[in-house]
Amino acid sequence: RIHNRDLQEKVFEVLGFSKEEALKQFGFLMGAFEYGAPPHGGLAFGLDRLCTILGGKTTIRDFIAFPKNNMGRDTMIDTPSGHRM
């Protein structure tokens, strides 16, 4: 997993994001790198999967911290947002 802001910016560039687009869509992530995101190292405990089994469910979406909808979109991005009048 990427834990370096410079590398993440290069990845966004390769994917075709302008700097402004990347900041608009992923500013929360880029900001987190300023505080020193730790390396992931490929280690995960699988607690969400264990909870799925113990909870008698068939999908981990009920237990995952930041679930995506069926379109692969994180519904929490851009929230809370300002309201328009």
PDB file of N, CA and C in Angstrom:
ATOM      1  N   ARG A   1       0.827  -1.181   0.000  1.00  0.00           N
ATOM      2  CA  ARG A   1       0.000   0.000   0.000  1.00  0.00           C
ATOM      3  C   ARG A   1       0.871   1.245   0.000  1.00  0.00           C
ATOM      4  N   ILE A   2       0.377   2.247  -0.673  1.00  0.00           N
ATOM      5  CA  ILE A   2       1.121   3.500  -0.767  1.00  0.00           C
ATOM      6  C   ILE A   2       0.980   4.256   0.549  1.00  0.00           C
ATOM      7  N   HIS A   3       2.100   4.697   1.077  1.00  0.00           N
ATOM      8  CA  HIS A   3       2.082   5.484   2.313  1.00  0.00           C
ATOM      9  C   HIS A   3       2.933   6.744   2.167  1.00  0.00           C
ATOM     10  N   ASN A   4       3.162   7.144   0.918  1.00  0.00           N
ATOM     11  CA  ASN A   4       3.995   8.294   0.622  1.00  0.00           C
ATOM     12  C   ASN A   4       3.231   9.235  -0.315  1.00  0.00           C
ATOM     13  N   ARG A   5       3.071  10.486   0.087  1.00  0.00           N
ATOM     14  CA  ARG A   5       2.286  11.447  -0.687  1.00  0.00           C
ATOM     15  C   ARG A   5       2.830  11.654  -2.098  1.00  0.00           C
ATOM     16  N   ASP A   6       4.145  11.786  -2.229  1.00  0.00           N
ATOM     17  CA  ASP A   6       4.744  12.016  -3.549  1.00  0.00           C
ATOM     18  C   ASP A   6       4.438  10.863  -4.505  1.00  0.00           C
ATOM     19  N   LEU A   7       4.566   9.646  -4.015  1.00  0.00           N
ATOM     20  CA  LEU A   7       4.282   8.478  -4.840  1.00  0.00           C
ATOM     21  C   LEU A   7       2.801   8.434  -5.214  1.00  0.00           C
ATOM     22  N   GLN A   8       1.917   8.749  -4.267  1.00  0.00           N
ATOM     23  CA  GLN A   8       0.484   8.746  -4.552  1.00  0.00           C
ATOM     24  C   GLN A   8       0.139   9.788  -5.604  1.00  0.00           C
ATOM     25  N   GLU A   9       0.774  10.964  -5.530  1.00  0.00           N
ATOM     26  CA  GLU A   9       0.541  11.999  -6.539  1.00  0.00           C
ATOM     27  C   GLU A   9       0.969  11.520  -7.924  1.00  0.00           C
ATOM     28  N   LYS A  10       2.083  10.794  -8.000  1.00  0.00           N
ATOM     29  CA  LYS A  10       2.551  10.262  -9.281  1.00  0.00           C
ATOM     30  C   LYS A  10       1.573   9.227  -9.828  1.00  0.00           C
ATOM     31  N   VAL A  11       1.017   8.398  -8.951  1.00  0.00           N
ATOM     32  CA  VAL A  11       0.035   7.392  -9.374  1.00  0.00           C
ATOM     33  C   VAL A  11      -1.206   8.077  -9.943  1.00  0.00           C
ATOM     34  N   PHE A  12      -1.693   9.109  -9.259  1.00  0.00           N
ATOM     35  CA  PHE A  12      -2.846   9.851  -9.768  1.00  0.00           C
ATOM     36  C   PHE A  12      -2.541  10.468 -11.132  1.00  0.00           C
ATOM     37  N   GLU A  13      -1.332  10.968 -11.292  1.00  0.00           N
ATOM     38  CA  GLU A  13      -0.919  11.558 -12.564  1.00  0.00           C
ATOM     39  C   GLU A  13      -0.939  10.519 -13.673  1.00  0.00           C
ATOM     40  N   VAL A  14      -0.400   9.331 -13.397  1.00  0.00           N
ATOM     41  CA  VAL A  14      -0.392   8.242 -14.376  1.00  0.00           C
ATOM     42  C   VAL A  14      -1.818   7.824 -14.727  1.00  0.00           C
ATOM     43  N   LEU A  15      -2.716   7.865 -13.743  1.00  0.00           N
ATOM     44  CA  LEU A  15      -4.114   7.506 -13.978  1.00  0.00           C
ATOM     45  C   LEU A  15      -4.897   8.586 -14.712  1.00  0.00           C
ATOM     46  N   GLY A  16      -4.258   9.741 -14.948  1.00  0.00           N
ATOM     47  CA  GLY A  16      -4.894  10.787 -15.725  1.00  0.00           C
ATOM     48  C   GLY A  16      -5.580  11.872 -14.928  1.00  0.00           C
ATOM     49  N   PHE A  17      -5.384  11.901 -13.618  1.00  0.00           N
ATOM     50  CA  PHE A  17      -5.967  12.944 -12.788  1.00  0.00           C
ATOM     51  C   PHE A  17      -5.094  14.194 -12.842  1.00  0.00           C
ATOM     52  N   SER A  18      -5.725  15.347 -12.981  1.00  0.00           N
ATOM     53  CA  SER A  18      -4.967  16.581 -12.815  1.00  0.00           C
ATOM     54  C   SER A  18      -4.732  16.749 -11.313  1.00  0.00           C
ATOM     55  N   LYS A  19      -3.814  17.622 -10.964  1.00  0.00           N
ATOM     56  CA  LYS A  19      -3.534  17.848  -9.547  1.00  0.00           C
ATOM     57  C   LYS A  19      -4.789  18.336  -8.821  1.00  0.00           C
ATOM     58  N   GLU A  20      -5.555  19.202  -9.492  1.00  0.00           N
ATOM     59  CA  GLU A  20      -6.776  19.752  -8.900  1.00  0.00           C
ATOM     60  C   GLU A  20      -7.836  18.669  -8.713  1.00  0.00           C
ATOM     61  N   GLU A  21      -7.997  17.788  -9.726  1.00  0.00           N
ATOM     62  CA  GLU A  21      -8.974  16.696  -9.617  1.00  0.00           C
ATOM     63  C   GLU A  21      -8.610  15.743  -8.489  1.00  0.00           C
ATOM     64  N   ALA A  22      -7.331  15.413  -8.407  1.00  0.00           N
ATOM     65  CA  ALA A  22      -6.879  14.492  -7.362  1.00  0.00           C
ATOM     66  C   ALA A  22      -7.142  15.079  -5.980  1.00  0.00           C
ATOM     67  N   LEU A  23      -6.860  16.365  -5.813  1.00  0.00           N
ATOM     68  CA  LEU A  23      -7.102  16.996  -4.511  1.00  0.00           C
ATOM     69  C   LEU A  23      -8.589  17.081  -4.190  1.00  0.00           C
ATOM     70  N   LYS A  24      -9.400  17.352  -5.208  1.00  0.00           N
ATOM     71  CA  LYS A  24     -10.845  17.446  -4.974  1.00  0.00           C
ATOM     72  C   LYS A  24     -11.419  16.096  -4.549  1.00  0.00           C
ATOM     73  N   GLN A  25     -11.011  15.028  -5.230  1.00  0.00           N
ATOM     74  CA  GLN A  25     -11.570  13.712  -4.954  1.00  0.00           C
ATOM     75  C   GLN A  25     -10.869  12.967  -3.821  1.00  0.00           C
ATOM     76  N   PHE A  26      -9.578  13.231  -3.646  1.00  0.00           N
ATOM     77  CA  PHE A  26      -8.805  12.462  -2.672  1.00  0.00           C
ATOM     78  C   PHE A  26      -8.021  13.341  -1.713  1.00  0.00           C
ATOM     79  N   GLY A  27      -8.482  14.570  -1.511  1.00  0.00           N
ATOM     80  CA  GLY A  27      -7.793  15.491  -0.619  1.00  0.00           C
ATOM     81  C   GLY A  27      -7.659  14.963   0.798  1.00  0.00           C
ATOM     82  N   PHE A  28      -8.687  14.225   1.249  1.00  0.00           N
ATOM     83  CA  PHE A  28      -8.642  13.632   2.588  1.00  0.00           C
ATOM     84  C   PHE A  28      -7.471  12.667   2.724  1.00  0.00           C
ATOM     85  N   LEU A  29      -7.210  11.913   1.673  1.00  0.00           N
ATOM     86  CA  LEU A  29      -6.109  10.947   1.682  1.00  0.00           C
ATOM     87  C   LEU A  29      -4.769  11.669   1.639  1.00  0.00           C
ATOM     88  N   MET A  30      -4.670  12.657   0.763  1.00  0.00           N
ATOM     89  CA  MET A  30      -3.420  13.397   0.640  1.00  0.00           C
ATOM     90  C   MET A  30      -3.110  14.138   1.942  1.00  0.00           C
ATOM     91  N   GLY A  31      -4.139  14.659   2.580  1.00  0.00           N
ATOM     92  CA  GLY A  31      -3.949  15.327   3.867  1.00  0.00           C
ATOM     93  C   GLY A  31      -3.470  14.367   4.940  1.00  0.00           C
ATOM     94  N   ALA A  32      -3.964  13.141   4.911  1.00  0.00           N
ATOM     95  CA  ALA A  32      -3.560  12.143   5.906  1.00  0.00           C
ATOM     96  C   ALA A  32      -2.072  11.832   5.804  1.00  0.00           C
ATOM     97  N   PHE A  33      -1.543  11.876   4.586  1.00  0.00           N
ATOM     98  CA  PHE A  33      -0.115  11.603   4.405  1.00  0.00           C
ATOM     99  C   PHE A  33       0.747  12.659   5.095  1.00  0.00           C
ATOM    100  N   GLU A  34       0.223  13.841   5.303  1.00  0.00           N
ATOM    101  CA  GLU A  34       0.973  14.896   5.989  1.00  0.00           C
ATOM    102  C   GLU A  34       1.258  14.526   7.444  1.00  0.00           C
ATOM    103  N   TYR A  35       0.439  13.638   8.002  1.00  0.00           N
ATOM    104  CA  TYR A  35       0.611  13.218   9.395  1.00  0.00           C
ATOM    105  C   TYR A  35       1.414  11.932   9.524  1.00  0.00           C
ATOM    106  N   GLY A  36       1.858  11.388   8.390  1.00  0.00           N
ATOM    107  CA  GLY A  36       2.710  10.200   8.429  1.00  0.00           C
ATOM    108  C   GLY A  36       1.934   8.901   8.476  1.00  0.00           C
ATOM    109  N   ALA A  37       1.271   8.558   7.379  1.00  0.00           N
ATOM    110  CA  ALA A  37       0.546   7.289   7.307  1.00  0.00           C
ATOM    111  C   ALA A  37       1.544   6.136   7.399  1.00  0.00           C
ATOM    112  N   PRO A  38       1.273   5.156   8.242  1.00  0.00           N
ATOM    113  CA  PRO A  38       2.211   4.037   8.388  1.00  0.00           C
ATOM    114  C   PRO A  38       2.134   3.069   7.217  1.00  0.00           C
ATOM    115  N   PRO A  39       3.222   2.392   6.917  1.00  0.00           N
ATOM    116  CA  PRO A  39       3.177   1.365   5.868  1.00  0.00           C
ATOM    117  C   PRO A  39       2.223   0.244   6.266  1.00  0.00           C
ATOM    118  N   HIS A  40       1.501  -0.282   5.308  1.00  0.00           N
ATOM    119  CA  HIS A  40       0.537  -1.359   5.575  1.00  0.00           C
ATOM    120  C   HIS A  40       1.259  -2.685   5.722  1.00  0.00           C
ATOM    121  N   GLY A  41       2.203  -2.945   4.864  1.00  0.00           N
ATOM    122  CA  GLY A  41       2.995  -4.170   4.967  1.00  0.00           C
ATOM    123  C   GLY A  41       2.269  -5.433   4.535  1.00  0.00           C
ATOM    124  N   GLY A  42       1.065  -5.310   3.976  1.00  0.00           N
ATOM    125  CA  GLY A  42       0.338  -6.489   3.513  1.00  0.00           C
ATOM    126  C   GLY A  42      -0.275  -7.313   4.627  1.00  0.00           C
ATOM    127  N   LEU A  43      -0.359  -6.771   5.817  1.00  0.00           N
ATOM    128  CA  LEU A  43      -0.906  -7.520   6.945  1.00  0.00           C
ATOM    129  C   LEU A  43      -2.285  -6.979   7.296  1.00  0.00           C
ATOM    130  N   ALA A  44      -3.260  -7.855   7.332  1.00  0.00           N
ATOM    131  CA  ALA A  44      -4.603  -7.487   7.758  1.00  0.00           C
ATOM    132  C   ALA A  44      -5.150  -8.641   8.590  1.00  0.00           C
ATOM    133  N   PHE A  45      -5.923  -8.316   9.582  1.00  0.00           N
ATOM    134  CA  PHE A  45      -6.403  -9.333  10.511  1.00  0.00           C
ATOM    135  C   PHE A  45      -7.649 -10.063  10.032  1.00  0.00           C
ATOM    136  N   GLY A  46      -8.410  -9.492   9.123  1.00  0.00           N
ATOM    137  CA  GLY A  46      -9.611 -10.155   8.633  1.00  0.00           C
ATOM    138  C   GLY A  46     -10.759 -10.126   9.628  1.00  0.00           C
ATOM    139  N   LEU A  47     -10.758  -9.127  10.507  1.00  0.00           N
ATOM    140  CA  LEU A  47     -11.815  -9.027  11.515  1.00  0.00           C
ATOM    141  C   LEU A  47     -13.184  -8.871  10.867  1.00  0.00           C
ATOM    142  N   ASP A  48     -13.257  -8.130   9.762  1.00  0.00           N
ATOM    143  CA  ASP A  48     -14.538  -7.965   9.084  1.00  0.00           C
ATOM    144  C   ASP A  48     -15.080  -9.296   8.573  1.00  0.00           C
ATOM    145  N   ARG A  49     -14.217 -10.155   8.078  1.00  0.00           N
ATOM    146  CA  ARG A  49     -14.650 -11.470   7.600  1.00  0.00           C
ATOM    147  C   ARG A  49     -15.086 -12.367   8.757  1.00  0.00           C
ATOM    148  N   LEU A  50     -14.354 -12.305   9.851  1.00  0.00           N
ATOM    149  CA  LEU A  50     -14.729 -13.088  11.030  1.00  0.00           C
ATOM    150  C   LEU A  50     -16.094 -12.639  11.556  1.00  0.00           C
ATOM    151  N   CYS A  51     -16.317 -11.334  11.615  1.00  0.00           N
ATOM    152  CA  CYS A  51     -17.612 -10.805  12.067  1.00  0.00           C
ATOM    153  C   CYS A  51     -18.729 -11.223  11.123  1.00  0.00           C
ATOM    154  N   THR A  52     -18.438 -11.298   9.832  1.00  0.00           N
ATOM    155  CA  THR A  52     -19.428 -11.736   8.857  1.00  0.00           C
ATOM    156  C   THR A  52     -19.862 -13.160   9.149  1.00  0.00           C
ATOM    157  N   ILE A  53     -18.892 -14.014   9.393  1.00  0.00           N
ATOM    158  CA  ILE A  53     -19.193 -15.417   9.689  1.00  0.00           C
ATOM    159  C   ILE A  53     -19.956 -15.541  10.998  1.00  0.00           C
ATOM    160  N   LEU A  54     -19.456 -14.892  12.036  1.00  0.00           N
ATOM    161  CA  LEU A  54     -20.108 -14.983  13.347  1.00  0.00           C
ATOM    162  C   LEU A  54     -21.489 -14.318  13.348  1.00  0.00           C
ATOM    163  N   GLY A  55     -21.664 -13.307  12.492  1.00  0.00           N
ATOM    164  CA  GLY A  55     -22.947 -12.618  12.406  1.00  0.00           C
ATOM    165  C   GLY A  55     -23.940 -13.298  11.482  1.00  0.00           C
ATOM    166  N   GLY A  56     -23.519 -14.392  10.854  1.00  0.00           N
ATOM    167  CA  GLY A  56     -24.416 -15.155   9.991  1.00  0.00           C
ATOM    168  C   GLY A  56     -24.786 -14.440   8.695  1.00  0.00           C
ATOM    169  N   LYS A  57     -23.935 -13.532   8.227  1.00  0.00           N
ATOM    170  CA  LYS A  57     -24.207 -12.779   6.998  1.00  0.00           C
ATOM    171  C   LYS A  57     -23.453 -13.402   5.831  1.00  0.00           C
ATOM    172  N   THR A  58     -23.800 -12.980   4.625  1.00  0.00           N
ATOM    173  CA  THR A  58     -23.128 -13.511   3.442  1.00  0.00           C
ATOM    174  C   THR A  58     -22.217 -12.494   2.772  1.00  0.00           C
ATOM    175  N   THR A  59     -22.225 -11.244   3.245  1.00  0.00           N
ATOM    176  CA  THR A  59     -21.367 -10.213   2.662  1.00  0.00           C
ATOM    177  C   THR A  59     -20.681  -9.424   3.772  1.00  0.00           C
ATOM    178  N   ILE A  60     -19.443  -9.015   3.518  1.00  0.00           N
ATOM    179  CA  ILE A  60     -18.720  -8.249   4.535  1.00  0.00           C
ATOM    180  C   ILE A  60     -19.121  -6.786   4.546  1.00  0.00           C
ATOM    181  N   ARG A  61     -19.955  -6.356   3.585  1.00  0.00           N
ATOM    182  CA  ARG A  61     -20.361  -4.950   3.539  1.00  0.00           C
ATOM    183  C   ARG A  61     -21.019  -4.490   4.836  1.00  0.00           C
ATOM    184  N   ASP A  62     -21.676  -5.397   5.521  1.00  0.00           N
ATOM    185  CA  ASP A  62     -22.330  -5.032   6.786  1.00  0.00           C
ATOM    186  C   ASP A  62     -21.333  -4.746   7.897  1.00  0.00           C
ATOM    187  N   PHE A  63     -20.106  -5.171   7.727  1.00  0.00           N
ATOM    188  CA  PHE A  63     -19.115  -5.058   8.793  1.00  0.00           C
ATOM    189  C   PHE A  63     -17.880  -4.252   8.428  1.00  0.00           C
ATOM    190  N   ILE A  64     -17.741  -3.905   7.164  1.00  0.00           N
ATOM    191  CA  ILE A  64     -16.540  -3.207   6.729  1.00  0.00           C
ATOM    192  C   ILE A  64     -16.614  -1.732   7.125  1.00  0.00           C
ATOM    193  N   ALA A  65     -15.496  -1.154   7.489  1.00  0.00           N
ATOM    194  CA  ALA A  65     -15.479   0.205   8.025  1.00  0.00           C
ATOM    195  C   ALA A  65     -15.914   1.253   7.002  1.00  0.00           C
ATOM    196  N   PHE A  66     -15.467   1.129   5.773  1.00  0.00           N
ATOM    197  CA  PHE A  66     -15.804   2.106   4.739  1.00  0.00           C
ATOM    198  C   PHE A  66     -16.339   1.369   3.511  1.00  0.00           C
ATOM    199  N   PRO A  67     -17.594   0.906   3.581  1.00  0.00           N
ATOM    200  CA  PRO A  67     -18.129   0.085   2.492  1.00  0.00           C
ATOM    201  C   PRO A  67     -18.365   0.884   1.214  1.00  0.00           C
ATOM    202  N   LYS A  68     -18.294   0.197   0.108  1.00  0.00           N
ATOM    203  CA  LYS A  68     -18.614   0.773  -1.193  1.00  0.00           C
ATOM    204  C   LYS A  68     -20.023   0.298  -1.571  1.00  0.00           C
ATOM    205  N   ASN A  69     -20.701   1.078  -2.407  1.00  0.00           N
ATOM    206  CA  ASN A  69     -22.004   0.627  -2.868  1.00  0.00           C
ATOM    207  C   ASN A  69     -21.815  -0.334  -4.037  1.00  0.00           C
ATOM    208  N   ASN A  70     -22.913  -0.777  -4.656  1.00  0.00           N
ATOM    209  CA  ASN A  70     -22.785  -1.773  -5.729  1.00  0.00           C
ATOM    210  C   ASN A  70     -22.146  -1.211  -6.997  1.00  0.00           C
ATOM    211  N   MET A  71     -21.930   0.109  -7.049  1.00  0.00           N
ATOM    212  CA  MET A  71     -21.237   0.731  -8.177  1.00  0.00           C
ATOM    213  C   MET A  71     -19.749   0.935  -7.865  1.00  0.00           C
ATOM    214  N   GLY A  72     -19.298   0.504  -6.680  1.00  0.00           N
ATOM    215  CA  GLY A  72     -17.906   0.667  -6.292  1.00  0.00           C
ATOM    216  C   GLY A  72     -17.586   2.056  -5.789  1.00  0.00           C
ATOM    217  N   ARG A  73     -18.596   2.829  -5.460  1.00  0.00           N
ATOM    218  CA  ARG A  73     -18.420   4.216  -5.000  1.00  0.00           C
ATOM    219  C   ARG A  73     -18.508   4.275  -3.488  1.00  0.00           C
ATOM    220  N   ASP A  74     -17.581   4.984  -2.885  1.00  0.00           N
ATOM    221  CA  ASP A  74     -17.608   5.205  -1.445  1.00  0.00           C
ATOM    222  C   ASP A  74     -18.633   6.297  -1.160  1.00  0.00           C
ATOM    223  N   THR A  75     -19.702   5.941  -0.486  1.00  0.00           N
ATOM    224  CA  THR A  75     -20.794   6.886  -0.249  1.00  0.00           C
ATOM    225  C   THR A  75     -20.437   7.956   0.770  1.00  0.00           C
ATOM    226  N   MET A  76     -19.312   7.814   1.456  1.00  0.00           N
ATOM    227  CA  MET A  76     -18.915   8.796   2.450  1.00  0.00           C
ATOM    228  C   MET A  76     -18.010   9.891   1.882  1.00  0.00           C
ATOM    229  N   ILE A  77     -17.553   9.734   0.643  1.00  0.00           N
ATOM    230  CA  ILE A  77     -16.736  10.775   0.025  1.00  0.00           C
ATOM    231  C   ILE A  77     -17.619  11.989  -0.208  1.00  0.00           C
ATOM    232  N   ASP A  78     -17.079  13.141   0.032  1.00  0.00           N
ATOM    233  CA  ASP A  78     -17.783  14.404  -0.094  1.00  0.00           C
ATOM    234  C   ASP A  78     -18.867  14.601   0.962  1.00  0.00           C
ATOM    235  N   THR A  79     -18.799  13.872   2.053  1.00  0.00           N
ATOM    236  CA  THR A  79     -19.755  14.082   3.153  1.00  0.00           C
ATOM    237  C   THR A  79     -18.972  14.394   4.414  1.00  0.00           C
ATOM    238  N   PRO A  80     -19.441  15.154   5.321  1.00  0.00           N
ATOM    239  CA  PRO A  80     -20.646  15.952   5.112  1.00  0.00           C
ATOM    240  C   PRO A  80     -20.351  17.084   4.147  1.00  0.00           C
ATOM    241  N   SER A  81     -21.316  17.426   3.374  1.00  0.00           N
ATOM    242  CA  SER A  81     -21.142  18.526   2.429  1.00  0.00           C
ATOM    243  C   SER A  81     -22.078  19.657   2.804  1.00  0.00           C
ATOM    244  N   GLY A  82     -21.772  20.805   2.299  1.00  0.00           N
ATOM    245  CA  GLY A  82     -22.615  21.955   2.572  1.00  0.00           C
ATOM    246  C   GLY A  82     -23.964  21.802   1.896  1.00  0.00           C
ATOM    247  N   HIS A  83     -24.930  22.495   2.388  1.00  0.00           N
ATOM    248  CA  HIS A  83     -26.254  22.436   1.769  1.00  0.00           C
ATOM    249  C   HIS A  83     -26.461  23.665   0.878  1.00  0.00           C
ATOM    250  N   ARG A  84     -27.308  23.500  -0.085  1.00  0.00           N
ATOM    251  CA  ARG A  84     -27.597  24.590  -1.018  1.00  0.00           C
ATOM    252  C   ARG A  84     -28.992  25.104  -0.750  1.00  0.00           C
ATOM    253  N   MET A  85     -29.148  26.409  -0.904  1.00  0.00           N
ATOM    254  CA  MET A  85     -30.473  26.997  -0.728  1.00  0.00           C
ATOM    255  C   MET A  85     -30.960  27.549  -2.039  1.00  0.00           C
TER     256      MET A  85
END
